Amino acid sequence: MLNKEYRGLAEINGPLIVVEGIEGVGFDELVEVITPNNQRRKGRVLQISEDKAIVQVFEGTSGLSINQTRVKFLNHPMELSLSRDILGRVFNGVGEPIDGGDEIFSSRKYNINGNPINPYARKYPRNYIQTGISAIDGLMTLIRGQKLPIFSGNGLPHNRLAAQIARQARLGNGDEEFAVVFVAMGIKHDDADFFIRSFEESGVLQNVVIYLNLADDPAVERIIAPRVGLTAAEYLAFELGMHILVIMTDMTNYSEALRELSSRRGEVPSRKGYPGYLYSDLASLYERAGMIKGRPGSITQLPILTMPNDDITHPVPDLTGYITEGQIVLERELDQRGIYPPINILPSLSRLMKDGIGEGYTRADHPNISSQLYASYSYVQDVKALASVIGEDELSELDQTYLEFGRQFEEKFLGQGNDENRDIEQTLDLAWEVISTIPATELDRVSEEEIERYYRK
Amino acid sequence: MAKEGRIIYINGPVVRADQMEGFLMQELVYVGEAKLIGEIIELAGDTATIQVYEETTGMTPGEPVYSTGSPLSVELGPGIIGNIFDGIQRPLAEIKERTGAFIERGVAVTPLDREKEWDIEIKVKAGDRVEPGQVVAELAETSVIRHRVMVPPGLSGEVKLVVPDGRYSVEQEIVHLVDDSGQEKVIKLYQEWPVREPRPYRERLSITKPLLTGQRVFDTFFPLAKGGTAAIPGGFGAGKTMTQHQLAKWSDADIIVYVGCGERGNEMTDVLEEFPELEDPRTGKSMMERTVLIANTSNMPVAAREASIYTGITIAEYYRDMGYSVALMADSTSRWAEALREISGRLEEMPAEEGFPAYLPTRLAEFYERAGYIKTLGQEREGSISLIGAVSPPGGDFSEPVTQNTKRFVRCFWALDKSLASARHFPAVSWLESYSEYLGELADWLQENINEEWLEHRNWAMRILKEEDRLQEIVKLVGEDVLPDNQRLILEVARLIKVGFLQQNAFSEVDRYATPEKQYWMLKIIHFLYEQALPLIRENIPISRIKDNELFSEIIKMKEKIANDELEKFKDLMTRIEEHFNAVRANYQD
Ligand SMILES: Nc1ncnc2c1ncn2[C@@H]1O[C@H](COP(=O)(O)OP(=O)(O)OP(=O)(O)O)[C@@H](O)[C@H]1O
Ligand SMILES: [Mg+2]
């Protein structure tokens, strides 16, 4: 069918345009918008009635006019060409090359919305990824095929941490291929440069695909960028059989773009002005992580989000936590005390670690010692609260040993260098070393045999 | 002539069509050339609003809408147990056969396998008079479930013809009868039932029996009844899904219906991989032999998520009608409420609280009212449905509309506490915020069948925990050392109750499931220790002497060290406690 061109718009409202007098246009269809000075932009149909379509323009509507704009409906949803050649390339948020290189060609085109993985076809993720970071490997173990976000705040070293994970993560067994898909949504140029430099320095740039939507790029493009990135990840993982780590940052910027679009459409907002479908929308991204029975690859997601006001109950971290398989929570107070990575372990969690650690995976004592660290460190918080009322000196002898444990835990176990790569043995031994500051009779999560073998050894 | 309408408007899962005269409210329709499944949710003049259960990408105004003449229904017959369906009862394994690892649109598959044959035993003969609910045939659906083929509600009459016992597929007409108006009717191995309509029963019976879950905090502290309702509210990561999985594994229900409603794909995979391997302690057979899964995960179409709850409960009612006790877990009802909100928003309805439609409480009430302990139609079997809904409050704040409205309609409230979860106290059920209104109704049964001291120990433990909570307020300000020894004893004993009894390790083979007898003994031991220690405190023997680390640690570990079938070891433990305190007294007097 010939794609008919329509001239003139009925309305322009933020990133939305209304086109009237149309015919044969489908829901969610890709649209080409031609500006008065012949720039081409992409968009998609958000709502359609008999002769009127509401279209979201990805690159924004600035420079469009009511009379001179032309619109073409392309009869298919937004699609992406994909081939192995995307590795090592840089694209914008809608998947066009911005590194001066060639266009990507492929006979098959991929719908960026993807299709849901059939739960019956999933393979339950069980293989752990050693990140070399004690807090993560020991207490919130990352599993291949997991979605584990970093909850951070402005000014906290989430980028450093994500880059360190990308650098140190051993995803495959050497003979398996591994690559990173990096999706930037509304982040600063400096932050993007930081990541690219870090990939470059560690020599993995040839195995990274980059999709960039920066702070000064159109906000509405942010809604497309992660879908483009995840479509590429699915291609690399499930067609080429690679192990893919997807870093998506910053999900808060993404959600804000969605909120803006929703309010332009006059939708009924739920919490803090975010649309009621934010949960489903985020899920349509996060659930694209995983593994599939009978296929070799995997998609592991490491989304990053900054919590407005460090508030974990804000809708973006809250709904994210409800969808992802745990979270790594960074804390300002630890950061201010110079502890890197400043991970607050108590609200942090990896839900998939239960099936990927212990005997046959990491080390037999792993589940118990990690549970013990959590329990004891949680009690340290009570002791600290009491100490702040009655003073450290007034604490019982036992409580003082807990304080000492807390200090050692934060400094020796949590704290590590930017380039320090600890293996799982080192991490678990360190765990026993710091727990040994408290009397063995206090340890109710570990077995007698484990105490015998590791305590104060 | 098949009726046909015409699409005029598309907004995600909400589609409007005109030329719809003659279509019915809540009728199931096929939408567009792709024949996507939809349901009519509003009729005005000749315009209908339809919620579509699949993605509407590419759909164009002008495309047709086809009538089916019947409401959204499920197929009820053999082949349900052990299976996994999506929110509108399409078998996911079958969908995978057709479209591979990713779910594509417009897949037309029948819920029940048409090919598979079942060995059936006919229970009626020509000339018999049959009533609704009466069993006309039986077959082994799985190694533990006898499937009873029943006369559908609303049908009665005289049997004219039956097939002989033998192997038949679900489409087989097994009984012909002439109904009371003289019309000939047939009964197949399956029947259809509209999901939004509760199936009828003879009468509701009062609640007397507990649904034993093997989880100490529930069975002992906040018991749920067979036929009862419970909500599990909790913020993300508090342990709702783990708890629901534990209940699905260890509850003493005959049938488990597990509805994954708008949650994670991997959680369903987890069940699919784990349940077939687990042995049901009651039957010795695999857990999957009594379980059916409904999976409409968060990334699957939102309208089908709304329907999944109804699909689940209708299946539950069908097995209840056979005389089974059924437990349905819905994880999470909040996602279902959000699906309602999303559809309502697209209909531009006037929202009530936080964007939710004003009919949210009604829908919740209707859902939970489908639980109950009943006497069935037909041969008056007793069946029950227990409903356990997870609730996911935004920000973990229980004052939000879904938690608050759910609380109005359930009788067990199992509140999960974020701070317990972050201290890795699991299950993170708050003993101060949770309650069970069934306690009174179940006490008789528990005292008769478990032990007559059951309630006494339970109430004692609750008092200790309440007292401990009060004392902790003081401890926070001045520390523990300044408390008198009788109060410090309460703190120590409360710790035994919390760590030794309430905490239960879902991953431990011994601890994950505790029989009511073991639960009774464990609490009795702790109570006994308290009773033994108290006189010593009165004799001014210091707590430091009384608290023997080794003994206390042994009590904390009894849940791991003493298996369900080793109850006699508890008597040894009692002796040890007695000896310890005698020794303490003797030493102190020296
Ligand atoms: N009974 C338990 N025993 C041991 N660990 C548990 C238990 N319950 C919960 N956990 C731990 O807490 C984690 C989160 O539990 P779960 O997935 O059930 O939370 P949830 O309340 O369902 O969260 P969400 O609302 O995000 O789905 C688990 O992965 C596990 O690590
Ligand atoms: Mg859950």
mmCIF file with all atom_site columns, C-alpha atoms in Angstrom, chain A residues 44-127:
data_model
loop_
_atom_site.group_PDB
_atom_site.id
_atom_site.type_symbol
_atom_site.label_atom_id
_atom_site.label_alt_id
_atom_site.label_comp_id
_atom_site.label_asym_id
_atom_site.label_entity_id
_atom_site.label_seq_id
_atom_site.pdbx_PDB_ins_code
_atom_site.Cartn_x
_atom_site.Cartn_y
_atom_site.Cartn_z
_atom_site.occupancy
_atom_site.B_iso_or_equiv
_atom_site.pdbx_formal_charge
_atom_site.auth_seq_id
_atom_site.auth_comp_id
_atom_site.auth_asym_id
_atom_site.auth_atom_id
_atom_site.pdbx_PDB_model_num
ATOM 1  C CA . ARG A 1 44  ? 3.944   6.888   16.794 1.00 0.00 ? 44  ARG A CA 1
ATOM 2  C CA . VAL A 1 45  ? 0.158   6.728   16.947 1.00 0.00 ? 45  VAL A CA 1
ATOM 3  C CA . LEU A 1 46  ? -1.073  6.853   20.529 1.00 0.00 ? 46  LEU A CA 1
ATOM 4  C CA . GLN A 1 47  ? -4.786  7.014   19.989 1.00 0.00 ? 47  GLN A CA 1
ATOM 5  C CA . ILE A 1 48  ? -6.973  6.842   16.983 1.00 0.00 ? 48  ILE A CA 1
ATOM 6  C CA . SER A 1 49  ? -10.585 7.532   16.208 1.00 0.00 ? 49  SER A CA 1
ATOM 7  C CA . GLU A 1 50  ? -12.398 7.438   12.902 1.00 0.00 ? 50  GLU A CA 1
ATOM 8  C CA . ASP A 1 51  ? -10.626 10.258  11.137 1.00 0.00 ? 51  ASP A CA 1
ATOM 9  C CA . LYS A 1 52  ? -8.248  11.604  13.740 1.00 0.00 ? 52  LYS A CA 1
ATOM 10 C CA . ALA A 1 53  ? -4.970  10.345  15.176 1.00 0.00 ? 53  ALA A CA 1
ATOM 11 C CA . ILE A 1 54  ? -2.969  11.540  18.156 1.00 0.00 ? 54  ILE A CA 1
ATOM 12 C CA . VAL A 1 55  ? 0.715   11.140  17.393 1.00 0.00 ? 55  VAL A CA 1
ATOM 13 C CA . GLN A 1 56  ? 3.684   11.339  19.720 1.00 0.00 ? 56  GLN A CA 1
ATOM 14 C CA . VAL A 1 57  ? 6.725   12.834  17.979 1.00 0.00 ? 57  VAL A CA 1
ATOM 15 C CA . PHE A 1 58  ? 9.907   11.265  19.363 1.00 0.00 ? 58  PHE A CA 1
ATOM 16 C CA . GLU A 1 59  ? 12.317  14.048  18.592 1.00 0.00 ? 59  GLU A CA 1
ATOM 17 C CA . GLY A 1 60  ? 9.922   16.707  19.878 1.00 0.00 ? 60  GLY A CA 1
ATOM 18 C CA . THR A 1 61  ? 7.688   19.185  18.073 1.00 0.00 ? 61  THR A CA 1
ATOM 19 C CA . SER A 1 62  ? 9.809   22.313  18.104 1.00 0.00 ? 62  SER A CA 1
ATOM 20 C CA . GLY A 1 63  ? 9.961   23.810  14.620 1.00 0.00 ? 63  GLY A CA 1
ATOM 21 C CA . LEU A 1 64  ? 6.684   22.247  13.491 1.00 0.00 ? 64  LEU A CA 1
ATOM 22 C CA . SER A 1 65  ? 3.914   24.417  12.134 1.00 0.00 ? 65  SER A CA 1
ATOM 23 C CA . ILE A 1 66  ? 0.197   23.778  11.817 1.00 0.00 ? 66  ILE A CA 1
ATOM 24 C CA . ASN A 1 67  ? 0.037   24.324  8.078  1.00 0.00 ? 67  ASN A CA 1
ATOM 25 C CA . GLN A 1 68  ? 3.438   23.340  6.704  1.00 0.00 ? 68  GLN A CA 1
ATOM 26 C CA . THR A 1 69  ? 4.057   20.052  8.503  1.00 0.00 ? 69  THR A CA 1
ATOM 27 C CA . ARG A 1 70  ? 3.625   16.860  6.505  1.00 0.00 ? 70  ARG A CA 1
ATOM 28 C CA . VAL A 1 71  ? 2.835   13.487  8.030  1.00 0.00 ? 71  VAL A CA 1
ATOM 29 C CA . LYS A 1 72  ? 3.229   9.998   6.610  1.00 0.00 ? 72  LYS A CA 1
ATOM 30 C CA . PHE A 1 73  ? 1.858   6.872   8.296  1.00 0.00 ? 73  PHE A CA 1
ATOM 31 C CA . LEU A 1 74  ? 4.151   3.935   7.631  1.00 0.00 ? 74  LEU A CA 1
ATOM 32 C CA . ASN A 1 75  ? 1.763   1.026   8.289  1.00 0.00 ? 75  ASN A CA 1
ATOM 33 C CA . HIS A 1 76  ? 4.008   -0.774  10.729 1.00 0.00 ? 76  HIS A CA 1
ATOM 34 C CA . PRO A 1 77  ? 5.110   -0.233  14.318 1.00 0.00 ? 77  PRO A CA 1
ATOM 35 C CA . MET A 1 78  ? 8.535   1.191   15.084 1.00 0.00 ? 78  MET A CA 1
ATOM 36 C CA . GLU A 1 79  ? 11.152  -1.298  13.980 1.00 0.00 ? 79  GLU A CA 1
ATOM 37 C CA . LEU A 1 80  ? 14.875  -1.646  14.173 1.00 0.00 ? 80  LEU A CA 1
ATOM 38 C CA . SER A 1 81  ? 17.454  -3.167  11.858 1.00 0.00 ? 81  SER A CA 1
ATOM 39 C CA . LEU A 1 82  ? 19.886  -5.319  13.766 1.00 0.00 ? 82  LEU A CA 1
ATOM 40 C CA . SER A 1 83  ? 23.043  -7.221  12.962 1.00 0.00 ? 83  SER A CA 1
ATOM 41 C CA . ARG A 1 84  ? 26.260  -8.127  14.697 1.00 0.00 ? 84  ARG A CA 1
ATOM 42 C CA . ASP A 1 85  ? 27.624  -4.828  13.376 1.00 0.00 ? 85  ASP A CA 1
ATOM 43 C CA . ILE A 1 86  ? 25.898  -2.913  16.158 1.00 0.00 ? 86  ILE A CA 1
ATOM 44 C CA . LEU A 1 87  ? 28.668  -3.978  18.540 1.00 0.00 ? 87  LEU A CA 1
ATOM 45 C CA . GLY A 1 88  ? 31.039  -1.125  19.199 1.00 0.00 ? 88  GLY A CA 1
ATOM 46 C CA . ARG A 1 89  ? 28.630  1.458   17.743 1.00 0.00 ? 89  ARG A CA 1
ATOM 47 C CA . VAL A 1 90  ? 26.931  4.563   19.133 1.00 0.00 ? 90  VAL A CA 1
ATOM 48 C CA . PHE A 1 91  ? 23.309  5.393   18.311 1.00 0.00 ? 91  PHE A CA 1
ATOM 49 C CA . ASN A 1 92  ? 20.818  8.014   19.385 1.00 0.00 ? 92  ASN A CA 1
ATOM 50 C CA . GLY A 1 93  ? 17.710  7.211   21.405 1.00 0.00 ? 93  GLY A CA 1
ATOM 51 C CA . VAL A 1 94  ? 15.724  6.085   18.376 1.00 0.00 ? 94  VAL A CA 1
ATOM 52 C CA . GLY A 1 95  ? 18.487  3.839   17.078 1.00 0.00 ? 95  GLY A CA 1
ATOM 53 C CA . GLU A 1 96  ? 20.105  6.027   14.403 1.00 0.00 ? 96  GLU A CA 1
ATOM 54 C CA . PRO A 1 97  ? 23.914  6.004   14.241 1.00 0.00 ? 97  PRO A CA 1
ATOM 55 C CA . ILE A 1 98  ? 25.536  9.152   15.627 1.00 0.00 ? 98  ILE A CA 1
ATOM 56 C CA . ASP A 1 99  ? 29.157  8.026   15.431 1.00 0.00 ? 99  ASP A CA 1
ATOM 57 C CA . GLY A 1 100 ? 29.579  8.858   11.752 1.00 0.00 ? 100 GLY A CA 1
ATOM 58 C CA . GLY A 1 101 ? 29.472  5.160   10.855 1.00 0.00 ? 101 GLY A CA 1
ATOM 59 C CA . ASP A 1 102 ? 27.205  3.356   8.415  1.00 0.00 ? 102 ASP A CA 1
ATOM 60 C CA . GLU A 1 103 ? 23.535  2.581   8.824  1.00 0.00 ? 103 GLU A CA 1
ATOM 61 C CA . ILE A 1 104 ? 22.770  -0.908  10.071 1.00 0.00 ? 104 ILE A CA 1
ATOM 62 C CA . PHE A 1 105 ? 21.106  -3.181  7.524  1.00 0.00 ? 105 PHE A CA 1
ATOM 63 C CA . SER A 1 106 ? 19.248  -6.402  8.074  1.00 0.00 ? 106 SER A CA 1
ATOM 64 C CA . SER A 1 107 ? 16.606  -8.276  6.165  1.00 0.00 ? 107 SER A CA 1
ATOM 65 C CA . ARG A 1 108 ? 14.560  -8.820  9.268  1.00 0.00 ? 108 ARG A CA 1
ATOM 66 C CA . LYS A 1 109 ? 13.224  -5.822  11.163 1.00 0.00 ? 109 LYS A CA 1
ATOM 67 C CA . TYR A 1 110 ? 12.531  -5.983  14.891 1.00 0.00 ? 110 TYR A CA 1
ATOM 68 C CA . ASN A 1 111 ? 9.505   -4.405  16.563 1.00 0.00 ? 111 ASN A CA 1
ATOM 69 C CA . ILE A 1 112 ? 10.912  -2.364  19.448 1.00 0.00 ? 112 ILE A CA 1
ATOM 70 C CA . ASN A 1 113 ? 8.031   -3.217  21.768 1.00 0.00 ? 113 ASN A CA 1
ATOM 71 C CA . GLY A 1 114 ? 9.003   -6.856  21.653 1.00 0.00 ? 114 GLY A CA 1
ATOM 72 C CA . ASN A 1 115 ? 6.623   -9.554  22.800 1.00 0.00 ? 115 ASN A CA 1
ATOM 73 C CA . PRO A 1 116 ? 6.308   -10.866 26.340 1.00 0.00 ? 116 PRO A CA 1
ATOM 74 C CA . ILE A 1 117 ? 8.412   -13.936 27.097 1.00 0.00 ? 117 ILE A CA 1
ATOM 75 C CA . ASN A 1 118 ? 6.087   -16.864 27.697 1.00 0.00 ? 118 ASN A CA 1
ATOM 76 C CA . PRO A 1 119 ? 6.563   -17.756 31.404 1.00 0.00 ? 119 PRO A CA 1
ATOM 77 C CA . TYR A 1 120 ? 6.444   -21.378 30.320 1.00 0.00 ? 120 TYR A CA 1
ATOM 78 C CA . ALA A 1 121 ? 9.450   -20.778 28.050 1.00 0.00 ? 121 ALA A CA 1
ATOM 79 C CA . ARG A 1 122 ? 11.609  -19.101 30.662 1.00 0.00 ? 122 ARG A CA 1
ATOM 80 C CA . LYS A 1 123 ? 14.559  -20.785 32.248 1.00 0.00 ? 123 LYS A CA 1
ATOM 81 C CA . TYR A 1 124 ? 14.931  -19.983 35.930 1.00 0.00 ? 124 TYR A CA 1
ATOM 82 C CA . PRO A 1 125 ? 18.197  -18.059 36.399 1.00 0.00 ? 125 PRO A CA 1
ATOM 83 C CA . ARG A 1 126 ? 20.641  -19.832 38.689 1.00 0.00 ? 126 ARG A CA 1
ATOM 84 C CA . ASN A 1 127 ? 24.204  -18.927 37.705 1.00 0.00 ? 127 ASN A CA 1
#
